[in-house]
GROMACS .gro file of C-alpha atoms in nm:
model
   69
    1MET     CA    1  -2.253   1.255   0.528
    2ALA     CA    2  -1.963   1.110   0.727
    3GLN     CA    3  -1.617   1.255   0.683
    4LYS     CA    4  -1.339   1.034   0.550
    5PRO     CA    5  -1.076   0.954   0.813
    6THR     CA    6  -0.738   1.121   0.782
    7LEU     CA    7  -0.412   0.932   0.761
    8ASP     CA    8  -0.324   1.053   1.111
    9LYS     CA    9  -0.656   0.923   1.248
   10LEU     CA   10  -0.610   0.585   1.081
   11ILE     CA   11  -0.258   0.553   1.222
   12GLN     CA   12  -0.385   0.657   1.567
   13ASP     CA   13  -0.665   0.398   1.553
   14LEU     CA   14  -0.423   0.127   1.444
   15GLU     CA   15  -0.189   0.222   1.728
   16LEU     CA   16  -0.477   0.168   1.973
   17VAL     CA   17  -0.566  -0.167   1.814
   18LYS     CA   18  -0.200  -0.270   1.822
   19GLN     CA   19  -0.173  -0.187   2.192
   20MET     CA   20  -0.493  -0.381   2.266
   21ALA     CA   21  -0.354  -0.682   2.078
   22ILE     CA   22  -0.026  -0.658   2.271
   23ASP     CA   23  -0.212  -0.631   2.603
   24ASP     CA   24  -0.415  -0.943   2.514
   25ARG     CA   25  -0.098  -1.121   2.394
   26HIS     CA   26  -0.253  -1.157   2.049
   27ILE     CA   27   0.070  -1.141   1.852
   28THR     CA   28  -0.081  -1.189   1.506
   29GLY     CA   29  -0.321  -0.901   1.570
   30ALA     CA   30  -0.034  -0.677   1.677
   31ILE     CA   31   0.171  -0.774   1.371
   32SER     CA   32  -0.126  -0.711   1.145
   33ALA     CA   33  -0.171  -0.360   1.290
   34ILE     CA   34   0.201  -0.285   1.249
   35VAL     CA   35   0.205  -0.407   0.888
   36THR     CA   36  -0.107  -0.204   0.808
   37GLN     CA   37   0.050   0.109   0.959
   38ALA     CA   38   0.363   0.054   0.749
   39LYS     CA   39   0.154   0.015   0.433
   40LEU     CA   40  -0.042   0.333   0.504
   41LEU     CA   41   0.287   0.519   0.546
   42GLY     CA   42   0.431   0.370   0.226
   43LEU     CA   43   0.708   0.189   0.411
   44ASP     CA   44   0.630  -0.137   0.230
   45LYS     CA   45   0.762   0.003  -0.096
   46PRO     CA   46   1.128   0.023  -0.197
   47GLN     CA   47   1.292   0.346  -0.089
   48PRO     CA   48   1.516   0.530  -0.338
   49LYS     CA   49   1.885   0.525  -0.259
   50PRO     CA   50   2.062   0.862  -0.222
   51ASN     CA   51   2.238   0.825  -0.557
   52ASP     CA   52   1.923   0.716  -0.748
   53ASP     CA   53   1.808   0.950  -1.023
   54VAL     CA   54   1.503   1.100  -0.850
   55ARG     CA   55   1.319   1.373  -1.035
   56LEU     CA   56   1.032   1.595  -0.940
   57ILE     CA   57   0.701   1.560  -1.120
   58SER     CA   58   0.728   1.925  -1.222
   59GLU     CA   59   1.062   1.849  -1.392
   60LEU     CA   60   0.909   1.558  -1.581
   61MET     CA   61   0.610   1.769  -1.685
   62ASP     CA   62   0.842   2.045  -1.812
   63GLU     CA   63   1.042   1.789  -2.009
   64LEU     CA   64   0.729   1.637  -2.163
   65SER     CA   65   0.584   1.977  -2.254
   66ASN     CA   66   0.902   2.063  -2.447
   67GLU     CA   67   0.894   1.745  -2.660
   68PRO     CA   68   0.766   1.782  -3.017
   69LEU     CA   69   0.432   1.620  -3.093
   0.00000   0.00000   0.00000
């Protein structure tokens, strides 16, 4: 059975594809590889601001476990 690729391997493969697209002057291919890398890294999602109320999952779980049923 084949092993699933790791995030690092996927990013590495996309970097190679991106460079090939750049070398061939295939701009849309390069952009596609860049966008896919960003999505894999979660950079396409809004990032919390420093003053946002960010809580750890463990804190939320503790809070929920203390609520009456």
